[in-house]
Coordinates of C-alpha atoms in Angstrom, one line a residue:
X689 CA 12.8 -91.5 -257.2
X690 CA 14.1 -94.0 -254.4
X691 CA 11.9 -92.6 -252.0
X692 CA 9.0 -93.4 -254.4
X693 CA 9.9 -97.2 -254.8
X694 CA 10.3 -97.5 -251.2
X695 CA 7.0 -96.1 -250.4
X696 CA 5.3 -98.4 -253.1
X697 CA 6.9 -101.4 -251.9
X698 CA 5.8 -100.9 -248.4
X699 CA 2.3 -99.9 -248.4
X700 CA 0.8 -101.0 -245.4
X701 CA -2.4 -103.3 -245.5
X702 CA -4.2 -100.5 -243.9
X703 CA -4.7 -98.8 -247.1
X704 CA -7.3 -101.3 -248.2
X705 CA -9.4 -100.3 -245.7
X706 CA -9.5 -96.5 -246.7
X707 CA -12.7 -95.3 -248.4
X708 CA -13.4 -93.5 -251.5
X709 CA -10.9 -93.3 -254.6
X710 CA -7.3 -93.6 -254.0
X711 CA -4.2 -92.8 -256.0
X712 CA -1.3 -94.9 -255.9
X713 CA 2.0 -93.8 -258.1
X714 CA 4.2 -95.6 -260.3
X715 CA 7.3 -97.7 -260.0
X716 CA 9.8 -97.1 -263.4
X717 CA 12.1 -99.4 -265.0
X718 CA 12.6 -101.4 -267.9
X719 CA 12.2 -104.3 -269.5
X720 CA 15.3 -106.1 -271.0
X721 CA 15.4 -106.3 -274.7
X722 CA 16.6 -110.1 -275.6
X723 CA 17.0 -109.3 -279.4
X724 CA 15.1 -110.4 -282.6
X725 CA 14.4 -114.0 -283.2
X726 CA 14.4 -116.3 -285.8
X727 CA 11.2 -117.3 -287.5
X728 CA 9.2 -119.9 -285.8
X729 CA 9.4 -121.7 -288.5
X730 CA 13.2 -121.9 -289.0
X731 CA 13.2 -122.6 -285.0
X732 CA 10.5 -125.5 -285.4
X733 CA 13.2 -127.4 -287.6
X734 CA 16.0 -127.1 -285.1
X735 CA 16.3 -129.1 -282.1
X736 CA 15.9 -127.2 -278.6
X737 CA 18.9 -125.2 -277.8
X738 CA 21.3 -126.9 -275.2
X739 CA 20.8 -123.9 -273.0
X740 CA 17.1 -124.9 -272.1
X741 CA 17.7 -126.7 -268.7
X742 CA 16.5 -130.3 -267.7
X743 CA 14.2 -130.6 -270.9
X744 CA 15.1 -134.1 -271.3
X745 CA 13.8 -134.7 -267.6
X746 CA 10.6 -132.7 -268.6
X747 CA 9.9 -135.1 -271.6
X748 CA 10.1 -137.9 -269.3
X749 CA 8.4 -137.1 -266.0
X750 CA 5.2 -135.3 -265.8
X751 CA 4.9 -131.7 -264.4
X752 CA 2.3 -129.6 -262.7
X753 CA 2.3 -126.0 -263.8
X754 CA 3.5 -124.2 -260.3
X755 CA 0.2 -121.7 -260.1
X756 CA -1.0 -120.2 -256.7
X757 CA 2.7 -120.6 -255.3
X758 CA 3.2 -119.8 -251.9
X759 CA -0.7 -118.6 -251.3
X760 CA -3.4 -119.3 -249.1
X761 CA -7.2 -118.7 -249.9
X762 CA -8.8 -115.6 -248.6
X763 CA -10.0 -116.1 -244.8
X764 CA -13.9 -116.0 -244.8
X765 CA -14.6 -114.9 -240.7
X766 CA -17.5 -113.1 -242.2
X767 CA -19.3 -115.9 -243.9
X768 CA -21.9 -116.3 -241.3
X769 CA -23.2 -113.0 -241.7
X770 CA -22.6 -112.5 -245.4
X771 CA -25.1 -112.5 -248.1
X772 CA -26.6 -114.4 -249.6
X773 CA -27.5 -117.0 -247.1
X774 CA -28.8 -119.6 -249.4
X775 CA -29.3 -119.7 -253.2
X776 CA -27.8 -117.0 -255.5
X777 CA -30.5 -114.0 -256.1
X778 CA -29.8 -114.0 -259.7
X779 CA -29.7 -118.1 -260.3
X780 CA -31.6 -118.7 -263.5
X781 CA -33.3 -121.8 -263.5
X782 CA -33.7 -122.8 -267.2
X783 CA -37.5 -123.8 -266.8
X784 CA -37.8 -119.7 -265.5
X785 CA -36.5 -118.7 -268.9
X786 CA -38.5 -117.2 -271.9
X787 CA -37.6 -116.9 -275.7
X788 CA -35.1 -119.9 -275.8
X789 CA -33.2 -120.0 -279.1
X790 CA -30.6 -122.7 -280.1
X791 CA -27.1 -121.7 -281.4
X792 CA -24.6 -124.4 -283.5
X793 CA -20.9 -123.9 -283.5
X794 CA -19.9 -122.7 -286.9
X795 CA -16.5 -125.1 -286.1
X796 CA -15.5 -127.2 -283.4
X797 CA -12.4 -129.3 -283.5
X798 CA -9.8 -130.4 -281.2
X799 CA -6.5 -128.5 -280.0
X800 CA -3.7 -130.1 -277.7
X801 CA -4.2 -132.8 -275.7
X802 CA -2.6 -134.7 -272.8
X803 CA -1.9 -137.7 -274.5
X804 CA 1.1 -135.6 -276.4
X805 CA 1.7 -133.2 -273.3
X806 CA 2.5 -134.6 -270.0
X807 CA 1.6 -131.6 -268.1
X808 CA -1.2 -130.5 -266.0
X809 CA -3.1 -127.9 -266.0
X810 CA -3.1 -127.1 -269.8
X811 CA -3.8 -123.2 -269.3
X812 CA -5.6 -123.0 -272.8
X813 CA -5.7 -119.7 -274.2
X814 CA -6.1 -118.3 -278.0
X815 CA -6.8 -115.6 -280.2
X816 CA -7.9 -115.1 -283.9
X817 CA -6.6 -112.5 -286.5
X818 CA -9.3 -112.8 -289.0
X819 CA -7.2 -115.6 -290.8
X820 CA -5.8 -117.9 -288.1
X821 CA -6.4 -119.5 -284.5
X822 CA -3.4 -119.3 -282.5
X823 CA -3.7 -121.7 -279.2
X824 CA -1.2 -121.8 -276.5
X825 CA -0.9 -124.5 -273.8
X826 CA 1.4 -125.6 -271.3
X827 CA 3.6 -128.8 -272.3
X828 CA 6.1 -130.6 -270.7
X829 CA 8.7 -128.3 -272.3
X830 CA 7.2 -125.1 -270.7
X831 CA 4.3 -123.5 -273.1
X832 CA 3.6 -124.7 -276.9
X833 CA 2.2 -122.6 -279.8
X834 CA -0.2 -124.4 -282.5
X835 CA -1.7 -122.5 -285.4
X836 CA -5.0 -123.8 -287.1
X837 CA -6.3 -122.4 -290.6
X838 CA -9.8 -121.3 -291.5
X839 CA -11.0 -125.0 -292.1
X840 CA -9.6 -125.7 -288.5
X841 CA -6.4 -127.7 -289.7
X842 CA -3.1 -127.5 -287.8
X843 CA -1.1 -125.4 -290.3
X844 CA 1.8 -124.8 -287.7
X845 CA 3.0 -126.1 -284.4
X846 CA 6.0 -124.9 -282.2
X847 CA 6.3 -127.8 -279.6
X848 CA 8.2 -125.5 -277.0
X849 CA 8.4 -122.0 -277.1
X850 CA 11.8 -122.6 -275.5
X851 CA 13.0 -122.8 -279.0
X852 CA 12.6 -118.9 -279.1
X853 CA 13.7 -118.2 -275.7
X854 CA 16.4 -120.7 -276.0
X855 CA 18.0 -118.4 -278.6
X856 CA 18.5 -115.9 -275.8
X857 CA 19.7 -118.3 -273.2
X858 CA 16.7 -118.2 -271.1
X859 CA 13.6 -120.7 -270.7
X860 CA 10.3 -120.7 -270.1
X861 CA 8.2 -122.8 -267.4
X862 CA 4.5 -122.3 -268.9
X863 CA 1.3 -120.1 -267.8
X864 CA 1.1 -118.9 -271.3
X865 CA -1.0 -116.0 -272.8
X866 CA -1.7 -115.1 -276.6
X867 CA -3.3 -112.1 -277.4
X868 CA -3.6 -110.9 -281.0
X869 CA -3.0 -107.0 -281.0
X870 CA -5.5 -106.0 -284.1
X871 CA -4.4 -102.3 -284.4
X872 CA -1.0 -103.1 -284.8
X873 CA -1.5 -106.3 -286.6
X874 CA 0.9 -108.2 -284.5
X875 CA 0.8 -111.2 -281.9
X876 CA 1.8 -110.7 -278.0
X877 CA 2.8 -114.4 -276.8
X878 CA 4.1 -115.2 -273.0
X879 CA 4.9 -117.4 -270.2
X880 CA 7.0 -116.9 -267.2
X881 CA 10.7 -117.8 -266.9
X882 CA 11.8 -120.8 -265.6
X883 CA 14.3 -119.8 -262.5
X884 CA 14.0 -116.5 -261.3
X885 CA 11.2 -114.1 -261.2
X886 CA 10.6 -112.8 -264.5
X887 CA 8.0 -112.9 -267.6
X888 CA 9.2 -113.9 -271.0
X889 CA 7.4 -111.9 -273.3
X890 CA 7.4 -111.7 -277.4
X891 CA 5.6 -109.5 -279.9
X892 CA 5.8 -110.6 -283.7
X893 CA 7.2 -108.3 -286.3
X894 CA 4.4 -109.1 -288.6
X895 CA 0.6 -110.8 -288.3
X896 CA 2.3 -114.3 -289.2
X897 CA 2.5 -116.1 -286.0
X898 CA 5.0 -118.3 -287.1
X899 CA 7.4 -115.4 -288.2
X900 CA 10.0 -113.5 -286.3
X901 CA 9.4 -111.8 -282.7
X902 CA 11.1 -109.3 -280.8
X903 CA 11.8 -110.8 -277.2
X904 CA 11.8 -109.2 -274.0
X905 CA 12.4 -110.2 -270.1
X906 CA 10.6 -108.1 -267.4
X907 CA 12.2 -108.8 -264.2
X908 CA 9.4 -108.8 -261.3
X909 CA 10.4 -108.6 -257.2
X910 CA 8.5 -111.8 -256.6
X911 CA 7.5 -114.7 -258.6
X912 CA 4.9 -113.4 -261.2
X913 CA 2.7 -116.3 -260.6
X914 CA -1.0 -116.3 -262.8
X915 CA 0.1 -113.6 -265.0
X916 CA -2.7 -112.2 -267.1
X917 CA -2.2 -109.5 -270.0
X918 CA -4.4 -107.2 -271.8
X919 CA -3.9 -104.9 -275.0
X920 CA -4.5 -101.3 -274.2
X921 CA -3.9 -98.3 -276.8
X922 CA -0.8 -96.9 -275.3
X923 CA 0.1 -100.4 -273.3
X924 CA 0.1 -103.8 -272.8
X925 CA -1.1 -104.3 -269.0
X926 CA -0.2 -106.9 -267.1
X927 CA -1.5 -108.2 -263.4
X928 CA 0.0 -111.3 -261.4
X929 CA 0.2 -112.6 -258.1
X930 CA 3.4 -112.1 -256.0
X931 CA 2.9 -113.6 -252.5
X932 CA 6.0 -111.4 -251.4
X933 CA 4.0 -108.1 -252.3
X934 CA 1.8 -106.2 -250.1
X935 CA -0.1 -104.9 -253.2
X936 CA -1.7 -106.9 -256.2
X937 CA 0.9 -106.1 -259.0
X938 CA -0.3 -104.4 -262.4
X939 CA 2.7 -103.6 -264.9
X940 CA 2.3 -101.5 -267.9
X941 CA 4.6 -102.1 -270.8
X942 CA 5.5 -99.4 -273.5
X943 CA 3.7 -101.0 -275.8
X944 CA 4.8 -98.6 -278.9
X945 CA 8.4 -99.3 -278.2
X946 CA 7.9 -103.4 -277.9
X947 CA 6.0 -103.1 -281.5
X948 CA 9.3 -101.7 -282.8
X949 CA 12.0 -104.0 -281.1
X950 CA 13.2 -100.8 -278.9
X951 CA 14.3 -100.7 -275.1
X952 CA 10.9 -100.4 -273.3
X953 CA 9.8 -98.9 -270.4
X954 CA 8.0 -101.0 -267.7
X955 CA 5.9 -99.0 -264.8
X956 CA 4.9 -101.2 -262.0
X957 CA 1.7 -99.8 -259.9
X958 CA -0.2 -102.0 -256.9
X959 CA -3.5 -102.2 -255.7
X960 CA -3.7 -102.8 -251.9
X961 CA -4.6 -106.1 -250.9
X962 CA -7.7 -107.1 -248.6
X963 CA -6.1 -109.8 -246.6
X964 CA -2.4 -110.5 -245.8
X965 CA 0.6 -110.5 -248.3
X966 CA 0.2 -114.3 -248.7
X967 CA -3.3 -114.6 -249.5
X968 CA -4.2 -115.3 -253.3
X969 CA -5.4 -112.1 -254.6
X970 CA -5.4 -111.1 -258.5
X971 CA -6.9 -108.4 -260.6
X972 CA -7.5 -109.0 -264.2
X973 CA -6.7 -106.3 -266.9
X974 CA -9.4 -105.2 -269.6
X975 CA -8.6 -106.0 -273.0
X976 CA -9.6 -103.7 -275.8
X977 CA -11.8 -105.2 -278.7
X978 CA -13.5 -103.8 -281.7
X979 CA -12.7 -101.1 -284.3
X980 CA -13.3 -98.0 -281.9
X981 CA -10.5 -97.3 -279.8
X982 CA -11.0 -95.8 -276.3
X983 CA -11.8 -92.1 -276.2
X984 CA -9.0 -89.9 -276.2
X985 CA -7.6 -89.4 -272.7
X986 CA -9.1 -92.8 -271.5
X987 CA -7.1 -94.9 -268.9
X988 CA -6.6 -98.2 -269.0
X989 CA -8.6 -100.7 -266.5
X990 CA -8.4 -103.5 -264.1
X991 CA -11.1 -105.3 -262.2
X992 CA -11.3 -107.4 -259.2
X993 CA -14.3 -109.0 -257.1
X994 CA -14.8 -108.6 -253.2
X995 CA -16.8 -111.1 -251.3
X996 CA -18.3 -109.8 -248.0
X997 CA -17.5 -112.7 -246.8
X998 CA -13.8 -111.6 -246.1
X999 CA -14.3 -108.6 -244.2
X1000 CA -17.9 -107.6 -244.2
X1001 CA -19.6 -104.7 -245.9
X1002 CA -21.3 -105.6 -249.6
X1003 CA -20.3 -107.9 -252.2
X1004 CA -18.6 -105.6 -255.3
X1005 CA -16.7 -105.4 -258.9
X1006 CA -14.1 -103.1 -258.5
X1007 CA -12.8 -101.2 -261.7
X1008 CA -9.0 -99.7 -261.1
X1009 CA -8.1 -96.9 -263.7
X1010 CA -4.3 -97.2 -264.8
X1011 CA -3.1 -93.6 -265.8
X1012 CA 0.0 -94.0 -267.7
X1013 CA 2.6 -91.0 -268.9
X1014 CA 5.7 -92.6 -270.7
X1015 CA 7.0 -89.2 -271.1
X1016 CA 7.1 -88.8 -267.1
X1017 CA 6.6 -91.6 -264.6
X1018 CA 5.9 -89.3 -261.9
X1019 CA 2.6 -88.5 -263.6
X1020 CA 1.5 -92.1 -263.6
X1021 CA -0.7 -93.7 -261.2
X1022 CA -3.5 -96.2 -260.4
X1023 CA -6.5 -94.7 -258.9
X1024 CA -9.9 -96.2 -257.8
X1025 CA -11.7 -98.3 -257.0
X1026 CA -14.7 -97.5 -258.6
X1027 CA -17.1 -100.1 -256.5
X1028 CA -19.8 -101.7 -259.0
X1029 CA -22.3 -103.4 -256.2
X1030 CA -25.3 -105.5 -257.7
X1031 CA -26.9 -108.8 -256.5
X1032 CA -25.0 -110.3 -253.6
X1033 CA -22.8 -113.4 -254.6
X1034 CA -21.1 -116.0 -252.7
X1035 CA -17.4 -116.7 -254.2
X1036 CA -16.5 -119.8 -251.9
X1037 CA -16.8 -122.9 -253.6
X1038 CA -14.7 -125.4 -251.8
X1039 CA -16.6 -127.4 -249.4
X1040 CA -13.6 -128.7 -247.7
X1041 CA -12.2 -125.5 -247.2
X1042 CA -9.2 -126.0 -249.4
X1043 CA -7.4 -123.6 -251.7
X1044 CA -8.9 -124.0 -255.2
X1045 CA -8.8 -127.8 -254.8
X1046 CA -11.0 -130.5 -253.1
X1047 CA -14.0 -128.1 -255.0
X1048 CA -16.0 -129.4 -258.0
X1049 CA -16.7 -133.2 -257.4
X1050 CA -16.1 -135.5 -260.4
X1051 CA -17.6 -139.1 -261.1
X1052 CA -14.3 -140.6 -259.6
X1053 CA -14.7 -139.0 -256.3
X1054 CA -11.8 -136.4 -257.2
X1055 CA -12.5 -132.8 -256.6
X1056 CA -10.9 -130.2 -259.3
X1057 CA -10.2 -126.4 -258.9
X1058 CA -13.1 -124.1 -258.8
X1059 CA -10.8 -121.1 -259.8
X1060 CA -12.8 -119.2 -257.1
X1061 CA -12.4 -115.6 -256.3
X1062 CA -11.4 -114.5 -259.6
X1063 CA -12.7 -112.4 -262.5
X1064 CA -11.9 -114.9 -265.4
X1065 CA -9.4 -114.4 -268.3
X1066 CA -10.5 -112.3 -270.6
X1067 CA -12.2 -109.5 -269.6
X1068 CA -13.1 -107.5 -273.1
X1069 CA -13.9 -104.1 -273.8
X1070 CA -16.0 -102.5 -276.5
X1071 CA -16.3 -98.6 -277.4
X1072 CA -19.4 -98.2 -279.3
X1073 CA -19.1 -94.7 -279.6
X1074 CA -22.7 -93.9 -277.8
X1075 CA -21.3 -95.8 -274.8
X1076 CA -18.2 -98.5 -273.9
X1077 CA -19.0 -102.1 -272.4
X1078 CA -17.0 -104.2 -270.6
X1079 CA -18.2 -107.8 -270.1
X1080 CA -16.8 -110.5 -267.5
X1081 CA -17.4 -113.7 -265.3
X1082 CA -16.9 -115.2 -262.5
X1083 CA -17.6 -118.4 -260.4
X1084 CA -20.5 -118.1 -257.7
X1085 CA -22.1 -120.9 -255.3
X1086 CA -25.6 -120.9 -257.1
X1087 CA -27.3 -123.1 -254.1
X1088 CA -25.5 -122.4 -250.8
X1089 CA -24.1 -126.0 -251.2
X1090 CA -21.1 -125.0 -253.2
X1091 CA -22.5 -126.1 -256.8
X1092 CA -20.9 -123.5 -259.2
X1093 CA -22.5 -121.1 -261.3
X1094 CA -21.3 -118.1 -263.6
X1095 CA -22.1 -114.8 -262.5
X1096 CA -21.5 -112.2 -265.4
X1097 CA -22.0 -108.7 -265.8
X1098 CA -21.9 -105.8 -268.5
X1099 CA -20.4 -102.7 -267.3
X1100 CA -21.1 -99.7 -269.4
X1101 CA -20.3 -96.0 -269.6
X1102 CA -21.8 -93.2 -271.7
X1103 CA -19.9 -89.9 -272.5
X1104 CA -19.2 -87.8 -269.7
X1105 CA -21.1 -90.5 -267.2
X1106 CA -19.2 -92.9 -264.9
X1107 CA -18.9 -96.8 -265.4
X1108 CA -22.0 -98.7 -263.8
X1109 CA -23.7 -102.2 -263.8
X1110 CA -25.6 -102.3 -267.1
X1111 CA -26.9 -105.7 -266.7
X1112 CA -25.7 -108.9 -264.5
X1113 CA -26.9 -112.5 -264.2
X1114 CA -26.0 -116.0 -262.6
X1115 CA -26.2 -118.9 -265.0
X1116 CA -26.7 -122.3 -263.9
X1117 CA -29.1 -125.2 -264.5
X1118 CA -31.5 -127.2 -262.3
X1119 CA -29.3 -130.5 -263.2
X1120 CA -26.8 -130.6 -260.2
X1121 CA -24.0 -129.8 -262.4
X1122 CA -21.4 -126.7 -261.8
X1123 CA -20.4 -124.4 -264.5
X1124 CA -17.0 -122.8 -264.2
X1125 CA -13.9 -121.7 -265.9
X1126 CA -16.0 -119.4 -268.2
X1127 CA -14.8 -117.4 -271.3
X1128 CA -16.9 -114.4 -272.4
X1129 CA -17.0 -111.7 -275.2
X1130 CA -19.3 -109.4 -277.0
X1131 CA -19.6 -108.9 -280.4
X1132 CA -20.1 -105.5 -282.3
X1133 CA -23.8 -105.8 -282.3
X1134 CA -24.1 -106.4 -278.4
X1135 CA -24.8 -109.8 -278.5
X1136 CA -22.8 -112.0 -275.6
X1137 CA -21.3 -115.7 -275.7
X1138 CA -20.5 -117.4 -272.6
X1139 CA -18.6 -120.7 -272.8
X1140 CA -17.3 -123.0 -269.8
X1141 CA -16.4 -126.0 -268.0
X1142 CA -19.6 -128.1 -266.9
X1143 CA -19.3 -131.0 -264.6
X1144 CA -20.1 -132.8 -261.5
X1145 CA -20.6 -136.1 -259.4
X1146 CA -22.2 -137.7 -262.3
X1147 CA -20.8 -136.0 -265.3
X1148 CA -17.2 -135.9 -266.4
X1149 CA -15.8 -132.4 -267.3
X1150 CA -17.5 -131.1 -270.5
X1151 CA -17.6 -127.7 -272.6
X1152 CA -21.0 -125.7 -273.0
X1153 CA -21.9 -122.9 -274.1
X1154 CA -25.0 -120.1 -273.8
X1155 CA -25.4 -116.6 -275.3
X1156 CA -28.0 -113.7 -275.4
X1157 CA -28.8 -111.0 -278.1
X1158 CA -28.6 -107.6 -277.4
X1159 CA -32.4 -107.4 -277.7
X1160 CA -33.0 -109.8 -275.2
X1161 CA -34.3 -109.1 -271.7
X1162 CA -31.5 -107.8 -269.5
X1163 CA -29.6 -110.1 -267.3
X1164 CA -31.1 -113.3 -269.2
X1165 CA -29.1 -115.9 -271.0
X1166 CA -31.4 -117.0 -273.9
X1167 CA -29.6 -119.3 -276.0
X1168 CA -30.0 -123.0 -275.2
X1169 CA -27.1 -124.3 -273.6
X1170 CA -25.1 -126.3 -275.9
X1171 CA -22.5 -129.0 -275.2
X1172 CA -19.6 -129.1 -277.7
X1173 CA -17.1 -131.2 -276.1
X1174 CA -18.1 -134.2 -274.1
X1175 CA -16.1 -135.3 -271.1
X1176 CA -15.2 -139.2 -271.1
X1177 CA -13.2 -139.8 -268.1
X1178 CA -12.2 -138.1 -264.8
X1179 CA -8.7 -136.5 -264.0
X1180 CA -6.3 -138.0 -261.5
X1181 CA -5.5 -134.7 -260.0
X1182 CA -7.2 -131.5 -258.8
X1183 CA -5.9 -128.9 -260.8
X1184 CA -8.0 -127.6 -263.8
X1185 CA -8.0 -125.2 -266.2
X1186 CA -6.2 -122.5 -265.1
X1187 CA -8.3 -120.6 -267.5
X1188 CA -10.3 -120.8 -270.7
X1189 CA -10.3 -118.0 -273.6
X1190 CA -13.2 -116.4 -275.7
X1191 CA -12.1 -113.9 -278.3
X1192 CA -13.5 -112.1 -281.4
X1193 CA -12.8 -112.3 -284.9
X1194 CA -11.4 -108.6 -285.7
X1195 CA -11.9 -108.9 -289.3
X1196 CA -15.8 -109.2 -289.0
X1197 CA -16.7 -108.5 -285.3
X1198 CA -19.3 -111.2 -285.0
X1199 CA -17.5 -114.5 -285.0
X1200 CA -16.8 -115.8 -281.4
X1201 CA -13.6 -118.0 -280.7
X1202 CA -13.5 -120.2 -277.7
X1203 CA -10.8 -122.5 -276.5
X1204 CA -11.3 -124.7 -273.1
X1205 CA -10.3 -127.8 -271.4
X1206 CA -12.5 -131.1 -271.2
X1207 CA -11.7 -134.5 -270.5
X1208 CA -11.0 -137.3 -273.1
X1209 CA -10.6 -141.0 -272.3
X1210 CA -8.2 -142.9 -270.1
X1211 CA -7.9 -139.6 -267.7
X1212 CA -6.3 -137.5 -269.9
X1213 CA -7.2 -133.8 -270.8
X1214 CA -8.0 -132.3 -274.2
X1215 CA -8.7 -128.9 -275.4
X1216 CA -11.6 -127.7 -277.8
X1217 CA -11.4 -125.0 -280.2
X1218 CA -14.9 -123.8 -281.1
X1219 CA -16.4 -120.8 -283.2
X1220 CA -20.0 -119.3 -283.1
X1221 CA -22.0 -116.1 -284.5
X1222 CA -25.0 -114.7 -283.3
X1223 CA -26.7 -114.0 -286.6
X1224 CA -30.1 -114.1 -287.6
X1225 CA -30.1 -117.6 -289.0
X1226 CA -28.3 -119.0 -286.1
X1227 CA -31.4 -120.1 -284.3
X1228 CA -32.2 -123.3 -285.6
X1229 CA -33.2 -126.3 -284.4
X1230 CA -30.2 -128.8 -284.0
X1231 CA -28.6 -131.6 -282.1
X1232 CA -28.1 -131.1 -278.3
X1233 CA -24.5 -132.1 -278.2
X1234 CA -21.3 -132.5 -280.5
X1235 CA -18.8 -135.1 -279.4

């Protein structure tokens, strides 16, 4: 086993240039079971534990969450020869669309905001369990958790998840993710640890998000930057950015053990990087939605993008298969990639050559993060029986002048077949605005909703949505763009996002729930929570924006 671990950690960079599918083994370890927490309701009534470090300082001084630590953007030596040279070939001008429909949100209300949380960026995420919506964001005390009822009213708030972690003498630093594991009826809440290299993970004991949790700590070789999670039928899958690692880490957590509060195995796998060890490269795990589990024997999946401006070749999305054997880790491996090559794209969006900063211009002149080179959280999966689908989105340059739009894709696999691109499009409009930091999901009827940040030199950062019905022409977003959160000022700093979240109500399979960041007044950020359905009676004429 020691030899296997050394081989994994020393995978040379040349493996990234190997052609055809490859297999890479797993390194096995264990998550540290911290224990069973009191209910969050009980913890919310108590002061933060004394073990939570420097909490008074965090309350007094603004804090920036340390994402993209120690990394540089991917070099683009082939940019002069890369495709496309000029506008995105799938750029969808609104004037060229046929069959425009209007869709209004069912609900839209404010979530956490910077007026109360002195931290940047908020990293908003959320999920719904059919009864309540749970939002998590960064706060001055790590991560916070808020629960909203069916009427959009705040029914519970834990100002700092350190109330939970502090029970076990550890504390969190932020980058939260919350997911609802619908087939287990449990909540998964996470953030990275403050001090040291570790992820803090808690699984609820019931469907009550304010109840008791089983708490775990997963130690990582490097700082687990930008962690993203997904639920699969046999594992919780986690991807991170660890600059010290020669590979992009992919962790499989033993889901069945964590649901029971037992000692849980962790298997660490790796995808060879395209660049050097310090370039920012991440994969994104595929998250299971819907009523049907993946077909028996199906692996888990992670995806990443490749831009031909990096090393030549063709633009593509890569799909990697995560094969886990909890009985014998020697049988576990990650394999791939399956290359999914569609229309060319340009993922570079920073005119100043900066790394995720100095990209999207605001009325104040400040440029904010573009979240370039990333397939954005979440990547939902649905098994329709007749086929399996995965939907995803990422930001691209739509006009050759670093104005952002969203390339979206539906991947599809039929029984006995291979994964391929079923449809793709690039959503933007001819209005000078950038659209990025998107969230996408598909309902059980095959309809798609896409929501995102929108802004530019003459428009403060706002939130908008579009979508398509399953019967619409492939590659088109036919729902008229709708603004449900209007920006009122510009941010002081360049951090934005660092992600948003679109989820699907598991109780009906048709209600979309989204949360993302927008700009309130006085240079403070806010978050909005929005729900919508693509039902027959949704396409009614209505106002063009909600404030």
